[in-house]
GROMACS .gro file of C-alpha atoms in nm:
model
  356
    1ASP     CA    1   0.000   0.000   0.000
    2ILE     CA    2   0.098   0.364  -0.041
    3MET     CA    3   0.224   0.414   0.316
    4LYS     CA    4   0.449   0.109   0.297
    5LEU     CA    5   0.580   0.231  -0.038
    6HIS     CA    6   0.685   0.566   0.111
    7CYS     CA    7   0.842   0.397   0.414
    8ALA     CA    8   1.047   0.181   0.178
    9LYS     CA    9   1.145   0.491  -0.022
   10PHE     CA   10   1.266   0.660   0.296
   11GLU     CA   11   1.474   0.355   0.393
   12ASP     CA   12   1.630   0.353   0.044
   13PHE     CA   13   1.722   0.718   0.090
   14LEU     CA   14   1.881   0.653   0.430
   15SER     CA   15   2.104   0.382   0.284
   16THR     CA   16   2.266   0.640   0.053
   17SER     CA   17   2.268   0.947   0.279
   18PRO     CA   18   2.606   1.071   0.410
   19LEU     CA   19   2.427   1.200   0.720
   20PRO     CA   20   2.396   0.939   0.996
   21PRO     CA   21   2.072   0.814   1.149
   22TYR     CA   22   1.993   0.920   1.504
   23ASP     CA   23   2.133   0.701   1.783
   24GLN     CA   24   1.886   0.692   2.074
   25LYS     CA   25   2.154   0.592   2.326
   26LEU     CA   26   2.423   0.841   2.228
   27HIS     CA   27   2.175   1.112   2.115
   28THR     CA   28   2.381   1.181   1.805
   29GLY     CA   29   2.296   1.169   1.435
   30VAL     CA   30   2.041   1.342   1.211
   31TRP     CA   31   1.760   1.122   1.079
   32ARG     CA   32   1.518   1.027   1.358
   33ASN     CA   33   1.195   0.892   1.207
   34LEU     CA   34   0.928   0.923   0.940
   35THR     CA   35   0.558   0.956   1.021
   36ILE     CA   36   0.294   0.911   0.752
   37ARG     CA   37  -0.074   1.004   0.768
   38TYR     CA   38  -0.303   0.887   0.490
   39SER     CA   39  -0.675   0.938   0.428
   40ASP     CA   40  -0.844   0.658   0.237
   41ARG     CA   41  -1.148   0.884   0.189
   42THR     CA   42  -0.967   1.180   0.032
   43SER     CA   43  -0.653   0.997  -0.095
   44GLN     CA   44  -0.432   1.262   0.066
   45LEU     CA   45  -0.100   1.175   0.227
   46MET     CA   46   0.120   1.367   0.471
   47ALA     CA   47   0.484   1.272   0.539
   48ILE     CA   48   0.678   1.418   0.833
   49VAL     CA   49   1.052   1.355   0.877
   50LEU     CA   50   1.187   1.425   1.225
   51VAL     CA   51   1.553   1.534   1.232
   52LYS     CA   52   1.826   1.664   1.459
   53ALA     CA   53   1.979   1.903   1.207
   54SER     CA   54   2.214   2.060   1.461
   55ASP     CA   55   2.444   1.757   1.422
   56CYS     CA   56   2.553   1.862   1.072
   57ASP     CA   57   2.658   2.182   0.894
   58SER     CA   58   2.390   2.385   0.720
   59ALA     CA   59   2.522   2.327   0.363
   60ALA     CA   60   2.520   1.949   0.404
   61TRP     CA   61   2.174   1.960   0.558
   62GLU     CA   62   2.021   2.176   0.283
   63SER     CA   63   2.169   1.949   0.017
   64GLU     CA   64   2.028   1.633   0.176
   65LYS     CA   65   1.690   1.793   0.242
   66ALA     CA   66   1.658   1.882  -0.127
   67ARG     CA   67   1.764   1.531  -0.229
   68LEU     CA   68   1.515   1.373   0.012
   69THR     CA   69   1.230   1.589  -0.122
   70THR     CA   70   1.307   1.479  -0.478
   71HIS     CA   71   1.351   1.116  -0.375
   72MET     CA   72   1.016   1.096  -0.193
   73ALA     CA   73   0.836   1.268  -0.481
   74THR     CA   74   0.930   0.982  -0.714
   75ALA     CA   75   0.687   0.754  -0.529
   76GLY     CA   76   0.402   0.996  -0.603
   77GLY     CA   77   0.089   1.074  -0.405
   78VAL     CA   78   0.245   1.306  -0.144
   79THR     CA   79   0.005   1.589  -0.061
   80SER     CA   80   0.213   1.746   0.218
   81PHE     CA   81   0.581   1.690   0.300
   82PHE     CA   82   0.728   1.831   0.623
   83VAL     CA   83   1.055   1.834   0.813
   84GLN     CA   84   1.035   1.879   1.189
   85PHE     CA   85   1.338   1.988   1.389
   86TYR     CA   86   1.400   1.854   1.739
   87ASP     CA   87   1.719   1.841   1.944
   88GLY     CA   88   1.565   1.692   2.259
   89THR     CA   89   1.592   1.334   2.379
   90SER     CA   90   1.223   1.237   2.400
   91VAL     CA   91   0.949   1.348   2.157
   92PRO     CA   92   0.872   1.694   2.017
   93ASP     CA   93   0.580   1.906   2.132
   94PRO     CA   94   0.303   1.972   1.876
   95ASP     CA   95   0.417   2.333   1.836
   96ASP     CA   96   0.790   2.259   1.788
   97PRO     CA   97   0.936   2.401   1.462
   98VAL     CA   98   0.816   2.235   1.142
   99GLU     CA   99   0.891   2.328   0.781
  100CYS     CA  100   0.668   2.249   0.485
  101VAL     CA  101   0.916   2.158   0.210
  102ALA     CA  102   0.664   2.044  -0.054
  103GLY     CA  103   0.290   2.052  -0.113
  104THR     CA  104   0.018   2.201   0.107
  105ASP     CA  105   0.041   2.278   0.479
  106HIS     CA  106  -0.230   2.025   0.569
  107ILE     CA  107  -0.430   1.727   0.450
  108VAL     CA  108  -0.807   1.675   0.468
  109GLU     CA  109  -1.006   1.389   0.624
  110GLU     CA  110  -1.383   1.332   0.627
  111LEU     CA  111  -1.611   1.243   0.919
  112PHE     CA  112  -1.992   1.238   0.902
  113GLY     CA  113  -1.962   1.411   0.565
  114LEU     CA  114  -1.768   1.697   0.728
  115LYS     CA  115  -1.419   1.788   0.609
  116PHE     CA  116  -1.136   1.836   0.861
  117ARG     CA  117  -0.795   1.979   0.785
  118ILE     CA  118  -0.508   1.813   0.972
  119SER     CA  119  -0.182   1.993   1.045
  120PRO     CA  120   0.144   1.810   1.131
  121GLY     CA  121   0.112   1.853   1.508
  122ALA     CA  122  -0.262   1.798   1.537
  123PHE     CA  123  -0.415   1.484   1.690
  124PHE     CA  124  -0.660   1.290   1.474
  125GLN     CA  125  -0.794   0.937   1.524
  126THR     CA  126  -0.618   0.685   1.302
  127ASN     CA  127  -0.923   0.466   1.225
  128THR     CA  128  -1.182   0.691   1.059
  129PRO     CA  129  -1.485   0.454   1.032
  130ALA     CA  130  -1.442   0.350   1.396
  131ALA     CA  131  -1.394   0.715   1.496
  132GLU     CA  132  -1.745   0.782   1.362
  133VAL     CA  133  -1.876   0.507   1.590
  134LEU     CA  134  -1.684   0.661   1.880
  135TYR     CA  135  -1.811   1.015   1.818
  136ARG     CA  136  -2.168   0.895   1.768
  137THR     CA  137  -2.143   0.731   2.111
  138VAL     CA  138  -2.018   1.059   2.259
  139ILE     CA  139  -2.301   1.256   2.095
  140ASP     CA  140  -2.563   1.012   2.224
  141LEU     CA  141  -2.429   1.016   2.581
  142ALA     CA  142  -2.388   1.395   2.587
  143ASP     CA  143  -2.757   1.424   2.499
  144ALA     CA  144  -2.721   1.798   2.430
  145ASP     CA  145  -3.045   1.978   2.347
  146GLY     CA  146  -3.135   2.329   2.238
  147GLY     CA  147  -3.092   2.453   2.593
  148SER     CA  148  -2.741   2.308   2.629
  149MET     CA  149  -2.393   2.449   2.596
  150LEU     CA  150  -2.134   2.180   2.519
  151LEU     CA  151  -1.775   2.228   2.635
  152ASP     CA  152  -1.514   2.031   2.436
  153ILE     CA  153  -1.199   2.002   2.648
  154CYS     CA  154  -0.881   1.870   2.476
  155ALA     CA  155  -1.053   1.981   2.155
  156GLY     CA  156  -0.760   1.924   1.915
  157THR     CA  157  -0.866   2.008   1.559
  158GLY     CA  158  -1.228   2.035   1.674
  159THR     CA  159  -1.352   1.698   1.550
  160ILE     CA  160  -1.568   1.613   1.852
  161GLY     CA  161  -1.693   1.969   1.902
  162ILE     CA  162  -1.781   2.028   1.537
  163CYS     CA  163  -1.946   1.686   1.502
  164CYS     CA  164  -2.151   1.759   1.815
  165ALA     CA  165  -2.241   2.104   1.681
  166ARG     CA  166  -2.365   1.948   1.356
  167GLU     CA  167  -2.508   1.615   1.474
  168SER     CA  168  -2.668   1.721   1.807
  169GLU     CA  169  -2.908   1.998   1.904
  170ALA     CA  170  -2.654   2.182   2.124
  171HIS     CA  171  -2.716   2.556   2.134
  172GLN     CA  172  -2.344   2.632   2.144
  173VAL     CA  173  -2.012   2.445   2.148
  174ILE     CA  174  -1.689   2.584   2.298
  175GLY     CA  175  -1.363   2.397   2.239
  176VAL     CA  176  -1.044   2.444   2.443
  177ASP     CA  177  -0.698   2.304   2.373
  178ILE     CA  178  -0.342   2.397   2.468
  179CYS     CA  179  -0.208   2.339   2.112
  180ALA     CA  180  -0.235   2.670   1.925
  181SER     CA  181  -0.188   2.515   1.579
  182ALA     CA  182  -0.463   2.260   1.645
  183ILE     CA  183  -0.703   2.535   1.756
  184GLU     CA  184  -0.629   2.731   1.438
  185CYS     CA  185  -0.723   2.418   1.243
  186ALA     CA  186  -1.039   2.384   1.453
  187LYS     CA  187  -1.145   2.740   1.367
  188LEU     CA  188  -1.081   2.681   0.997
  189ASN     CA  189  -1.265   2.346   1.013
  190ALA     CA  190  -1.572   2.508   1.169
  191GLU     CA  191  -1.571   2.781   0.905
  192ALA     CA  192  -1.519   2.540   0.615
  193ASN     CA  193  -1.810   2.323   0.729
  194GLY     CA  194  -2.046   2.613   0.786
  195VAL     CA  195  -2.067   2.551   1.162
  196ASP     CA  196  -2.142   2.888   1.321
  197ASN     CA  197  -2.231   2.777   1.675
  198ALA     CA  198  -1.880   2.655   1.768
  199THR     CA  199  -1.602   2.868   1.923
  200PHE     CA  200  -1.245   2.755   1.991
  201VAL     CA  201  -0.993   2.888   2.244
  202ALA     CA  202  -0.618   2.816   2.261
  203SER     CA  203  -0.537   2.788   2.632
  204ARG     CA  204  -0.489   2.551   2.920
  205ALA     CA  205  -0.843   2.449   3.012
  206GLU     CA  206  -0.800   2.527   3.381
  207LEU     CA  207  -0.707   2.890   3.303
  208VAL     CA  208  -1.026   2.972   3.111
  209LEU     CA  209  -1.275   2.708   3.222
  210GLU     CA  210  -1.431   2.895   3.513
  211LYS     CA  211  -1.462   3.221   3.319
  212LEU     CA  212  -1.624   3.049   3.020
  213LEU     CA  213  -1.866   2.851   3.232
  214VAL     CA  214  -1.967   3.138   3.456
  215GLU     CA  215  -2.020   3.361   3.152
  216HIS     CA  216  -2.239   3.111   2.969
  217GLY     CA  217  -2.395   2.963   3.282
  218ARG     CA  218  -2.550   3.300   3.353
  219GLU     CA  219  -2.753   3.257   3.038
  220GLY     CA  220  -2.930   2.963   3.203
  221LYS     CA  221  -2.783   2.703   2.968
  222ARG     CA  222  -2.744   2.340   3.072
  223ILE     CA  223  -2.369   2.273   3.051
  224VAL     CA  224  -2.234   1.941   2.925
  225ALA     CA  225  -1.858   1.876   2.907
  226VAL     CA  226  -1.671   1.629   2.686
  227VAL     CA  227  -1.308   1.540   2.757
  228ASP     CA  228  -1.077   1.335   2.534
  229PRO     CA  229  -0.737   1.353   2.707
  230PRO     CA  230  -0.406   1.186   2.611
  231ARG     CA  231  -0.299   0.855   2.769
  232SER     CA  232  -0.171   1.036   3.077
  233GLY     CA  233  -0.524   1.157   3.151
  234LEU     CA  234  -0.643   1.501   3.254
  235HIS     CA  235  -0.402   1.744   3.418
  236ARG     CA  236  -0.466   1.765   3.792
  237SER     CA  237  -0.559   2.133   3.778
  238CYS     CA  238  -0.801   2.066   3.491
  239LEU     CA  239  -0.964   1.787   3.691
  240GLN     CA  240  -1.006   2.022   3.986
  241ALA     CA  241  -1.156   2.292   3.763
  242ILE     CA  242  -1.415   2.049   3.623
  243ARG     CA  243  -1.498   1.901   3.962
  244ASN     CA  244  -1.526   2.240   4.133
  245CYS     CA  245  -1.745   2.406   3.869
  246GLU     CA  246  -2.091   2.276   3.954
  247LEU     CA  247  -2.235   2.440   3.645
  248ILE     CA  248  -2.109   2.127   3.467
  249GLN     CA  249  -2.391   1.881   3.528
  250ARG     CA  250  -2.297   1.610   3.280
  251LEU     CA  251  -1.952   1.487   3.172
  252VAL     CA  252  -1.859   1.248   2.891
  253TYR     CA  253  -1.504   1.115   2.929
  254VAL     CA  254  -1.331   0.946   2.632
  255SER     CA  255  -1.033   0.742   2.751
  256CYS     CA  256  -0.760   0.569   2.551
  257ASN     CA  257  -0.616   0.434   2.879
  258PRO     CA  258  -0.915   0.279   3.058
  259THR     CA  259  -0.713   0.060   3.295
  260GLY     CA  260  -0.470   0.338   3.391
  261SER     CA  261  -0.535   0.712   3.391
  262LEU     CA  262  -0.914   0.675   3.366
  263VAL     CA  263  -0.922   0.495   3.700
  264GLU     CA  264  -0.720   0.769   3.871
  265ASP     CA  265  -0.924   1.048   3.711
  266THR     CA  266  -1.247   0.875   3.815
  267LYS     CA  267  -1.131   0.882   4.177
  268ALA     CA  268  -1.077   1.258   4.156
  269LEU     CA  269  -1.411   1.319   3.984
  270CYS     CA  270  -1.615   1.092   4.211
  271GLY     CA  271  -1.427   1.105   4.541
  272PRO     CA  272  -1.537   1.284   4.859
  273VAL     CA  273  -1.522   1.663   4.897
  274SER     CA  274  -1.182   1.791   5.013
  275LYS     CA  275  -0.991   2.119   5.041
  276LYS     CA  276  -0.898   2.104   4.671
  277LEU     CA  277  -1.204   1.919   4.542
  278THR     CA  278  -1.481   2.144   4.669
  279GLY     CA  279  -1.754   2.067   4.415
  280SER     CA  280  -2.016   1.796   4.449
  281PRO     CA  281  -1.880   1.466   4.318
  282PHE     CA  282  -1.979   1.302   3.992
  283TYR     CA  283  -2.126   0.955   3.964
  284PRO     CA  284  -2.037   0.710   3.680
  285VAL     CA  285  -2.364   0.628   3.508
  286ARG     CA  286  -2.267   0.428   3.200
  287ALA     CA  287  -1.954   0.285   3.037
  288ILE     CA  288  -1.934   0.191   2.668
  289PRO     CA  289  -1.618   0.041   2.511
  290VAL     CA  290  -1.552   0.117   2.144
  291ASP     CA  291  -1.308  -0.091   1.937
  292LEU     CA  292  -1.088   0.153   1.744
  293PHE     CA  293  -0.806  -0.099   1.706
  294PRO     CA  294  -0.928  -0.433   1.562
  295SER     CA  295  -0.704  -0.737   1.615
  296THR     CA  296  -0.558  -0.583   1.933
  297ASP     CA  297  -0.654  -0.609   2.300
  298HIS     CA  298  -0.707  -0.234   2.328
  299CYS     CA  299  -1.028  -0.033   2.316
  300GLU     CA  300  -1.143   0.321   2.385
  301MET     CA  301  -1.377   0.364   2.682
  302VAL     CA  302  -1.653   0.624   2.691
  303ILE     CA  303  -1.787   0.702   3.040
  304LEU     CA  304  -2.091   0.912   3.123
  305PHE     CA  305  -2.073   1.096   3.458
  306GLU     CA  306  -2.346   1.300   3.623
  307ARG     CA  307  -2.339   1.513   3.936
  308VAL     CA  308  -2.447   1.341   4.255
  309GLY     CA  309  -2.797   1.469   4.325
  310LEU     CA  310  -2.887   1.481   3.956
  311TYR     CA  311  -2.847   1.109   3.896
  312LYS     CA  312  -3.063   0.869   4.097
  313PRO     CA  313  -2.929   0.512   4.083
  314LEU     CA  314  -3.168   0.220   4.054
  315ALA     CA  315  -3.271   0.039   4.372
  316GLY     CA  316  -3.002  -0.202   4.484
  317THR     CA  317  -2.721  -0.018   4.302
  318ALA     CA  318  -2.407   0.012   4.514
  319THR     CA  319  -2.298   0.373   4.562
  320ASP     CA  320  -2.078   0.358   4.868
  321SER     CA  321  -1.738   0.296   4.708
  322VAL     CA  322  -1.581   0.534   4.457
  323GLU     CA  323  -1.276   0.311   4.436
  324GLY     CA  324  -1.507   0.017   4.362
  325ASN     CA  325  -1.671   0.211   4.080
  326ALA     CA  326  -1.330   0.294   3.933
  327ALA     CA  327  -1.221  -0.069   3.959
  328ASP     CA  328  -1.542  -0.181   3.789
  329ILE     CA  329  -1.467   0.054   3.500
  330ALA     CA  330  -1.118  -0.092   3.466
  331ALA     CA  331  -1.258  -0.447   3.474
  332THR     CA  332  -1.511  -0.357   3.205
  333ALA     CA  333  -1.232  -0.231   2.981
  334GLU     CA  334  -1.040  -0.555   3.020
  335GLN     CA  335  -1.323  -0.807   2.998
  336GLU     CA  336  -1.615  -0.673   2.795
  337GLU     CA  337  -1.634  -0.714   2.419
  338ALA     CA  338  -1.620  -0.376   2.248
  339THR     CA  339  -1.965  -0.286   2.116
  340GLY     CA  340  -1.866  -0.033   1.856
  341THR     CA  341  -1.646  -0.248   1.631
  342ALA     CA  342  -1.574  -0.099   1.289
  343GLU     CA  343  -1.340  -0.225   1.022
  344GLN     CA  344  -0.993  -0.080   1.044
  345SER     CA  345  -0.960   0.210   0.803
  346ALA     CA  346  -0.675   0.262   0.563
  347SER     CA  347  -0.665   0.606   0.722
  348THR     CA  348  -0.390   0.539   0.971
  349SER     CA  349  -0.037   0.636   1.065
  350ALA     CA  350   0.280   0.444   0.991
  351THR     CA  351   0.625   0.509   1.131
  352SER     CA  352   0.953   0.398   0.980
  353SER     CA  353   1.226   0.454   1.236
  354ALA     CA  354   1.555   0.596   1.120
  355SER     CA  355   1.709   0.527   1.461
  356LYS     CA  356   1.959   0.252   1.521
   0.00000   0.00000   0.00000
């Protein structure tokens, strides 16, 4: 397939390059890795080469960059070709320097008939058909109506927020994300799809959450929050902001780490009131696993939380152990068959490591 072809092309280039590959132990060398994103629905491909260019002189680097661009073009089908520069020892941040050396500065993917532009540093689900199952689950659990304001935390390029704005009856959607380039994409995505009831803010959620919620809560809107954090879970200060703002009555949590960070975050959301957690606790109402990664043991978990006092459990339902609830969620993730299985899309990411 086209991604494997470009990975092979990159490996061919490395075998003839005078610049050395990056050594992860010694932290020396130039070529680190190649990441490829491809949309089966739009037939657009993005290639991103990560380099440590400081380990060679500028003339040698410019010569090899030009040769690489020509070499990769011979395979055809490249919509966007980027070089990202990183001298650190771990992984680059989304907003670290990136240079577009050929093609457009983004590619386009489709969800629910909506078009989304994807920049090099932006997060986007790798399995598009299954992502539609996932987002439909989120929309159904959020249950936003015309009197609701939906808050999309960890908004990324705005996929969840814009899909909710189009597919639900939410009066307004506000998306927040720390990645400035992703938020710019989100704004452009909303405009391109004619979605005029979605607003996006580039900031740490905990810095603007209270102001946004107080401002819109005064309008008498029912506030529903959706969070889709990275594997590490929500930042502690963001968790506290959500827990302590009782204007948020309903919370939909999308977790890619249901046996790890989700359990810890559930304890903070549902635990007893404390000096830092002053808001009424949430209660886990429903958990739905969605299989985004067929032929693996992993699944995404979508949890619906409601504020204690709003949700009335059925007779005989145990409510006396937050830790028990969290453990039950973890057990569900490990044991239950995922209900939202979709065939794995050709829209995925492939990485060909240039490291030793």
